[in-house]
PDB file of N, CA and C in Angstrom:
ATOM      1  N   UNK T   1      18.484   8.504   3.494  1.00 84.00           N
ATOM      2  CA  UNK T   1      17.369   8.144   2.776  1.00 84.00           C
ATOM      3  C   UNK T   1      16.421   7.308   3.693  1.00 84.00           C
ATOM      4  N   UNK T   2      15.106   7.552   3.791  1.00 89.00           N
ATOM      5  CA  UNK T   2      14.267   6.782   4.688  1.00 89.00           C
ATOM      6  C   UNK T   2      13.938   5.410   4.061  1.00 89.00           C
ATOM      7  N   UNK T   3      13.552   4.563   4.954  1.00 88.00           N
ATOM      8  CA  UNK T   3      13.187   3.163   4.533  1.00 88.00           C
ATOM      9  C   UNK T   3      11.866   3.301   3.786  1.00 88.00           C
ATOM     10  N   UNK T   4      11.588   2.428   2.807  1.00 90.00           N
ATOM     11  CA  UNK T   4      10.399   2.419   1.983  1.00 90.00           C
ATOM     12  C   UNK T   4       9.446   1.446   2.689  1.00 90.00           C
ATOM     13  N   UNK T   5       8.219   1.917   2.876  1.00 93.00           N
ATOM     14  CA  UNK T   5       7.265   1.177   3.661  1.00 93.00           C
ATOM     15  C   UNK T   5       6.379   0.238   2.678  1.00 93.00           C
ATOM     16  N   UNK T   6       6.105  -0.904   3.298  1.00 94.00           N
ATOM     17  CA  UNK T   6       5.271  -1.859   2.534  1.00 94.00           C
ATOM     18  C   UNK T   6       3.778  -1.374   2.587  1.00 94.00           C
ATOM     19  N   UNK T   7       2.988  -1.554   1.549  1.00 95.00           N
ATOM     20  CA  UNK T   7       1.653  -1.212   1.629  1.00 95.00           C
ATOM     21  C   UNK T   7       0.912  -2.102   2.668  1.00 95.00           C
ATOM     22  N   UNK T   8       0.338  -1.511   3.749  1.00 96.00           N
ATOM     23  CA  UNK T   8      -0.257  -2.300   4.832  1.00 96.00           C
ATOM     24  C   UNK T   8      -1.413  -3.129   4.450  1.00 96.00           C
ATOM     25  N   UNK T   9      -2.190  -2.695   3.405  1.00 96.00           N
ATOM     26  CA  UNK T   9      -3.349  -3.493   2.969  1.00 96.00           C
ATOM     27  C   UNK T   9      -2.891  -4.717   2.177  1.00 96.00           C
ATOM     28  N   UNK T  10      -1.775  -4.544   1.463  1.00 96.00           N
ATOM     29  CA  UNK T  10      -1.233  -5.720   0.681  1.00 96.00           C
ATOM     30  C   UNK T  10      -0.641  -6.786   1.616  1.00 96.00           C
ATOM     31  N   UNK T  11       0.022  -6.355   2.680  1.00 95.00           N
ATOM     32  CA  UNK T  11       0.712  -7.361   3.434  1.00 95.00           C
ATOM     33  C   UNK T  11      -0.278  -8.193   4.211  1.00 95.00           C
ATOM     34  N   UNK T  12      -1.530  -7.751   4.368  1.00 96.00           N
ATOM     35  CA  UNK T  12      -2.601  -8.518   4.971  1.00 96.00           C
ATOM     36  C   UNK T  12      -3.143  -9.471   3.980  1.00 96.00           C
ATOM     37  N   UNK T  13      -3.112  -9.186   2.712  1.00 96.00           N
ATOM     38  CA  UNK T  13      -3.897  -9.972   1.716  1.00 96.00           C
ATOM     39  C   UNK T  13      -3.059 -11.052   0.974  1.00 96.00           C
ATOM     40  N   UNK T  14      -1.767 -10.939   0.932  1.00 97.00           N
ATOM     41  CA  UNK T  14      -0.967 -11.818   0.200  1.00 97.00           C
ATOM     42  C   UNK T  14      -0.006 -12.551   1.092  1.00 97.00           C
ATOM     43  N   UNK T  15       0.273 -13.861   0.778  1.00 96.00           N
ATOM     44  CA  UNK T  15       1.212 -14.622   1.495  1.00 96.00           C
ATOM     45  C   UNK T  15       2.169 -15.281   0.360  1.00 96.00           C
ATOM     46  N   UNK T  16       3.258 -15.849   0.839  1.00 96.00           N
ATOM     47  CA  UNK T  16       4.187 -16.499  -0.026  1.00 96.00           C
ATOM     48  C   UNK T  16       4.257 -17.962   0.092  1.00 96.00           C
ATOM     49  N   UNK T  17       4.530 -18.696  -1.005  1.00 96.00           N
ATOM     50  CA  UNK T  17       4.752 -20.048  -1.023  1.00 96.00           C
ATOM     51  C   UNK T  17       6.238 -20.296  -0.558  1.00 96.00           C
ATOM     52  N   UNK T  18       6.630 -21.539  -0.439  1.00 96.00           N
ATOM     53  CA  UNK T  18       8.058 -21.802  -0.074  1.00 96.00           C
ATOM     54  C   UNK T  18       8.991 -21.565  -1.241  1.00 96.00           C
ATOM     55  N   UNK T  19       8.486 -21.513  -2.457  1.00 95.00           N
ATOM     56  CA  UNK T  19       9.317 -21.196  -3.644  1.00 95.00           C
ATOM     57  C   UNK T  19       9.331 -19.724  -3.991  1.00 95.00           C
ATOM     58  N   UNK T  20       8.590 -18.930  -3.254  1.00 93.00           N
ATOM     59  CA  UNK T  20       8.611 -17.496  -3.428  1.00 93.00           C
ATOM     60  C   UNK T  20       7.441 -16.972  -4.329  1.00 93.00           C
ATOM     61  N   UNK T  21       6.530 -17.830  -4.731  1.00 95.00           N
ATOM     62  CA  UNK T  21       5.349 -17.360  -5.441  1.00 95.00           C
ATOM     63  C   UNK T  21       4.438 -16.697  -4.554  1.00 95.00           C
ATOM     64  N   UNK T  22       3.543 -15.857  -5.000  1.00 97.00           N
ATOM     65  CA  UNK T  22       2.637 -15.067  -4.149  1.00 97.00           C
ATOM     66  C   UNK T  22       1.198 -15.677  -4.217  1.00 97.00           C
ATOM     67  N   UNK T  23       0.625 -15.955  -3.109  1.00 97.00           N
ATOM     68  CA  UNK T  23      -0.724 -16.556  -3.035  1.00 97.00           C
ATOM     69  C   UNK T  23      -1.781 -15.469  -2.711  1.00 97.00           C
ATOM     70  N   UNK T  24      -2.976 -15.651  -3.116  1.00 97.00           N
ATOM     71  CA  UNK T  24      -4.050 -14.711  -2.840  1.00 97.00           C
ATOM     72  C   UNK T  24      -5.320 -15.509  -2.592  1.00 97.00           C
ATOM     73  N   UNK T  25      -6.257 -14.823  -2.006  1.00 97.00           N
ATOM     74  CA  UNK T  25      -7.620 -15.447  -1.729  1.00 97.00           C
ATOM     75  C   UNK T  25      -8.452 -15.075  -2.998  1.00 97.00           C
ATOM     76  N   UNK T  26      -9.535 -15.884  -3.107  1.00 96.00           N
ATOM     77  CA  UNK T  26     -10.571 -15.563  -4.210  1.00 96.00           C
ATOM     78  C   UNK T  26     -11.481 -14.466  -3.682  1.00 96.00           C
ATOM     79  N   UNK T  27     -12.014 -13.722  -4.586  1.00 95.00           N
ATOM     80  CA  UNK T  27     -12.962 -12.704  -4.287  1.00 95.00           C
ATOM     81  C   UNK T  27     -14.382 -13.332  -4.313  1.00 95.00           C
ATOM     82  N   UNK T  28     -15.400 -12.558  -3.898  1.00 95.00           N
ATOM     83  CA  UNK T  28     -16.773 -12.928  -3.937  1.00 95.00           C
ATOM     84  C   UNK T  28     -17.155 -13.993  -3.012  1.00 95.00           C
ATOM     85  N   UNK T  29     -16.517 -14.080  -1.830  1.00 95.00           N
ATOM     86  CA  UNK T  29     -16.888 -15.067  -0.781  1.00 95.00           C
ATOM     87  C   UNK T  29     -17.101 -14.448   0.554  1.00 95.00           C
ATOM     88  N   UNK T  30     -17.446 -13.097   0.571  1.00 94.00           N
ATOM     89  CA  UNK T  30     -17.612 -12.455   1.858  1.00 94.00           C
ATOM     90  C   UNK T  30     -19.112 -12.196   2.178  1.00 94.00           C
ATOM     91  N   UNK T  31     -19.920 -11.956   1.250  1.00 95.00           N
ATOM     92  CA  UNK T  31     -21.347 -11.687   1.429  1.00 95.00           C
ATOM     93  C   UNK T  31     -22.138 -12.003   0.197  1.00 95.00           C
ATOM     94  N   UNK T  32     -23.492 -11.939   0.400  1.00 95.00           N
ATOM     95  CA  UNK T  32     -24.450 -12.347  -0.663  1.00 95.00           C
ATOM     96  C   UNK T  32     -24.192 -13.795  -1.087  1.00 95.00           C
ATOM     97  N   UNK T  33     -24.130 -14.620  -0.097  1.00 95.00           N
ATOM     98  CA  UNK T  33     -23.817 -16.005  -0.444  1.00 95.00           C
ATOM     99  C   UNK T  33     -24.977 -16.930  -0.714  1.00 95.00           C
ATOM    100  N   UNK T  34     -26.270 -16.382  -0.507  1.00 96.00           N
ATOM    101  CA  UNK T  34     -27.370 -17.218  -0.588  1.00 96.00           C
ATOM    102  C   UNK T  34     -27.695 -17.615  -2.113  1.00 96.00           C
ATOM    103  N   UNK T  35     -27.339 -16.745  -2.937  1.00 96.00           N
ATOM    104  CA  UNK T  35     -27.600 -17.026  -4.411  1.00 96.00           C
ATOM    105  C   UNK T  35     -26.490 -17.777  -5.061  1.00 96.00           C
ATOM    106  N   UNK T  36     -25.464 -18.022  -4.419  1.00 97.00           N
ATOM    107  CA  UNK T  36     -24.303 -18.852  -4.985  1.00 97.00           C
ATOM    108  C   UNK T  36     -24.492 -20.258  -4.619  1.00 97.00           C
ATOM    109  N   UNK T  37     -24.094 -21.128  -5.539  1.00 97.00           N
ATOM    110  CA  UNK T  37     -24.164 -22.584  -5.342  1.00 97.00           C
ATOM    111  C   UNK T  37     -23.205 -23.124  -4.318  1.00 97.00           C
ATOM    112  N   UNK T  38     -23.467 -24.208  -3.847  1.00 97.00           N
ATOM    113  CA  UNK T  38     -22.515 -24.816  -2.859  1.00 97.00           C
ATOM    114  C   UNK T  38     -21.176 -25.055  -3.574  1.00 97.00           C
ATOM    115  N   UNK T  39     -21.152 -25.475  -4.725  1.00 97.00           N
ATOM    116  CA  UNK T  39     -19.931 -25.758  -5.481  1.00 97.00           C
ATOM    117  C   UNK T  39     -19.182 -24.434  -5.665  1.00 97.00           C
ATOM    118  N   UNK T  40     -19.813 -23.300  -6.017  1.00 97.00           N
ATOM    119  CA  UNK T  40     -19.165 -22.110  -6.170  1.00 97.00           C
ATOM    120  C   UNK T  40     -18.581 -21.582  -4.920  1.00 97.00           C
ATOM    121  N   UNK T  41     -19.290 -21.684  -3.793  1.00 97.00           N
ATOM    122  CA  UNK T  41     -18.769 -21.250  -2.535  1.00 97.00           C
ATOM    123  C   UNK T  41     -17.547 -22.097  -2.077  1.00 97.00           C
ATOM    124  N   UNK T  42     -17.724 -23.390  -2.304  1.00 97.00           N
ATOM    125  CA  UNK T  42     -16.634 -24.292  -1.913  1.00 97.00           C
ATOM    126  C   UNK T  42     -15.312 -24.029  -2.673  1.00 97.00           C
ATOM    127  N   UNK T  43     -15.438 -23.725  -3.988  1.00 96.00           N
ATOM    128  CA  UNK T  43     -14.296 -23.430  -4.753  1.00 96.00           C
ATOM    129  C   UNK T  43     -13.649 -22.023  -4.504  1.00 96.00           C
ATOM    130  N   UNK T  44     -14.437 -21.122  -3.898  1.00 97.00           N
ATOM    131  CA  UNK T  44     -13.946 -19.790  -3.578  1.00 97.00           C
ATOM    132  C   UNK T  44     -13.112 -19.817  -2.258  1.00 97.00           C
ATOM    133  N   UNK T  45     -13.208 -20.966  -1.499  1.00 96.00           N
ATOM    134  CA  UNK T  45     -12.541 -20.943  -0.245  1.00 96.00           C
ATOM    135  C   UNK T  45     -11.057 -21.056  -0.384  1.00 96.00           C
ATOM    136  N   UNK T  46     -10.532 -21.854  -1.453  1.00 95.00           N
ATOM    137  CA  UNK T  46      -9.145 -22.125  -1.593  1.00 95.00           C
ATOM    138  C   UNK T  46      -8.331 -20.923  -2.089  1.00 95.00           C
ATOM    139  N   UNK T  47      -7.035 -20.970  -1.750  1.00 96.00           N
ATOM    140  CA  UNK T  47      -6.126 -19.891  -2.298  1.00 96.00           C
ATOM    141  C   UNK T  47      -5.648 -20.257  -3.609  1.00 96.00           C
ATOM    142  N   UNK T  48      -5.148 -19.363  -4.354  1.00 97.00           N
ATOM    143  CA  UNK T  48      -4.536 -19.499  -5.698  1.00 97.00           C
ATOM    144  C   UNK T  48      -3.389 -18.561  -5.815  1.00 97.00           C
ATOM    145  N   UNK T  49      -2.655 -18.760  -6.871  1.00 97.00           N
ATOM    146  CA  UNK T  49      -1.481 -17.862  -7.122  1.00 97.00           C
ATOM    147  C   UNK T  49      -1.932 -16.670  -7.879  1.00 97.00           C
ATOM    148  N   UNK T  50      -1.185 -15.574  -7.645  1.00 97.00           N
ATOM    149  CA  UNK T  50      -1.314 -14.302  -8.350  1.00 97.00           C
ATOM    150  C   UNK T  50      -0.948 -14.625  -9.800  1.00 97.00           C
ATOM    151  N   UNK T  51      -1.702 -14.052 -10.732  1.00 96.00           N
ATOM    152  CA  UNK T  51      -1.440 -14.174 -12.070  1.00 96.00           C
ATOM    153  C   UNK T  51      -0.213 -13.353 -12.558  1.00 96.00           C
ATOM    154  N   UNK T  52       0.512 -13.828 -13.612  1.00 96.00           N
ATOM    155  CA  UNK T  52       1.742 -13.157 -14.018  1.00 96.00           C
ATOM    156  C   UNK T  52       1.392 -11.698 -14.511  1.00 96.00           C
ATOM    157  N   UNK T  53       0.221 -11.476 -14.967  1.00 97.00           N
ATOM    158  CA  UNK T  53      -0.072 -10.117 -15.474  1.00 97.00           C
ATOM    159  C   UNK T  53      -0.169  -9.112 -14.318  1.00 97.00           C
ATOM    160  N   UNK T  54      -0.469  -9.582 -13.133  1.00 96.00           N
ATOM    161  CA  UNK T  54      -0.590  -8.773 -11.947  1.00 96.00           C
ATOM    162  C   UNK T  54       0.592  -8.811 -10.998  1.00 96.00           C
ATOM    163  N   UNK T  55       1.560  -9.719 -11.342  1.00 95.00           N
ATOM    164  CA  UNK T  55       2.672  -9.902 -10.376  1.00 95.00           C
ATOM    165  C   UNK T  55       3.516  -8.617 -10.159  1.00 95.00           C
ATOM    166  N   UNK T  56       3.716  -7.788 -11.152  1.00 95.00           N
ATOM    167  CA  UNK T  56       4.536  -6.587 -10.958  1.00 95.00           C
ATOM    168  C   UNK T  56       3.816  -5.597 -10.057  1.00 95.00           C
ATOM    169  N   UNK T  57       2.513  -5.454 -10.169  1.00 95.00           N
ATOM    170  CA  UNK T  57       1.790  -4.558  -9.274  1.00 95.00           C
ATOM    171  C   UNK T  57       1.863  -4.998  -7.877  1.00 95.00           C
ATOM    172  N   UNK T  58       1.719  -6.314  -7.629  1.00 96.00           N
ATOM    173  CA  UNK T  58       1.660  -6.825  -6.292  1.00 96.00           C
ATOM    174  C   UNK T  58       3.054  -6.732  -5.684  1.00 96.00           C
ATOM    175  N   UNK T  59       4.047  -7.093  -6.441  1.00 95.00           N
ATOM    176  CA  UNK T  59       5.430  -6.920  -5.988  1.00 95.00           C
ATOM    177  C   UNK T  59       5.816  -5.537  -5.637  1.00 95.00           C
ATOM    178  N   UNK T  60       5.254  -4.487  -6.342  1.00 95.00           N
ATOM    179  CA  UNK T  60       5.464  -3.119  -6.085  1.00 95.00           C
ATOM    180  C   UNK T  60       4.808  -2.756  -4.769  1.00 95.00           C
ATOM    181  N   UNK T  61       3.591  -3.260  -4.484  1.00 95.00           N
ATOM    182  CA  UNK T  61       2.928  -2.927  -3.202  1.00 95.00           C
ATOM    183  C   UNK T  61       3.601  -3.554  -2.038  1.00 95.00           C
ATOM    184  N   UNK T  62       4.219  -4.790  -2.274  1.00 94.00           N
ATOM    185  CA  UNK T  62       4.959  -5.461  -1.149  1.00 94.00           C
ATOM    186  C   UNK T  62       6.452  -4.975  -1.092  1.00 94.00           C
ATOM    187  N   UNK T  63       6.769  -4.051  -2.025  1.00 93.00           N
ATOM    188  CA  UNK T  63       8.109  -3.508  -2.100  1.00 93.00           C
ATOM    189  C   UNK T  63       9.235  -4.593  -2.246  1.00 93.00           C
ATOM    190  N   UNK T  64       8.962  -5.512  -3.232  1.00 85.00           N
ATOM    191  CA  UNK T  64       9.961  -6.573  -3.489  1.00 85.00           C
ATOM    192  C   UNK T  64      10.832  -6.330  -4.632  1.00 85.00           C
ATOM    193  N   UNK T  65      10.742  -5.173  -5.272  1.00 72.00           N
ATOM    194  CA  UNK T  65      11.548  -4.872  -6.490  1.00 72.00           C
ATOM    195  C   UNK T  65      12.655  -3.945  -6.143  1.00 72.00           C
TER     196      UNK T  65
END
């Protein structure tokens, strides 16, 4: 049986915390930034955790199940 490959787009977008949770970047911070406020752009810089409702899909892409 061949090895199962990890989704190469997902492995570039997600990282792990020390406790095994999955971190992600915020969307809407790549272009059309002139109409966004400084506060909005500043808050989009930080990483956050993947929501529980999306965790199964992300884990499937990373082949963690």
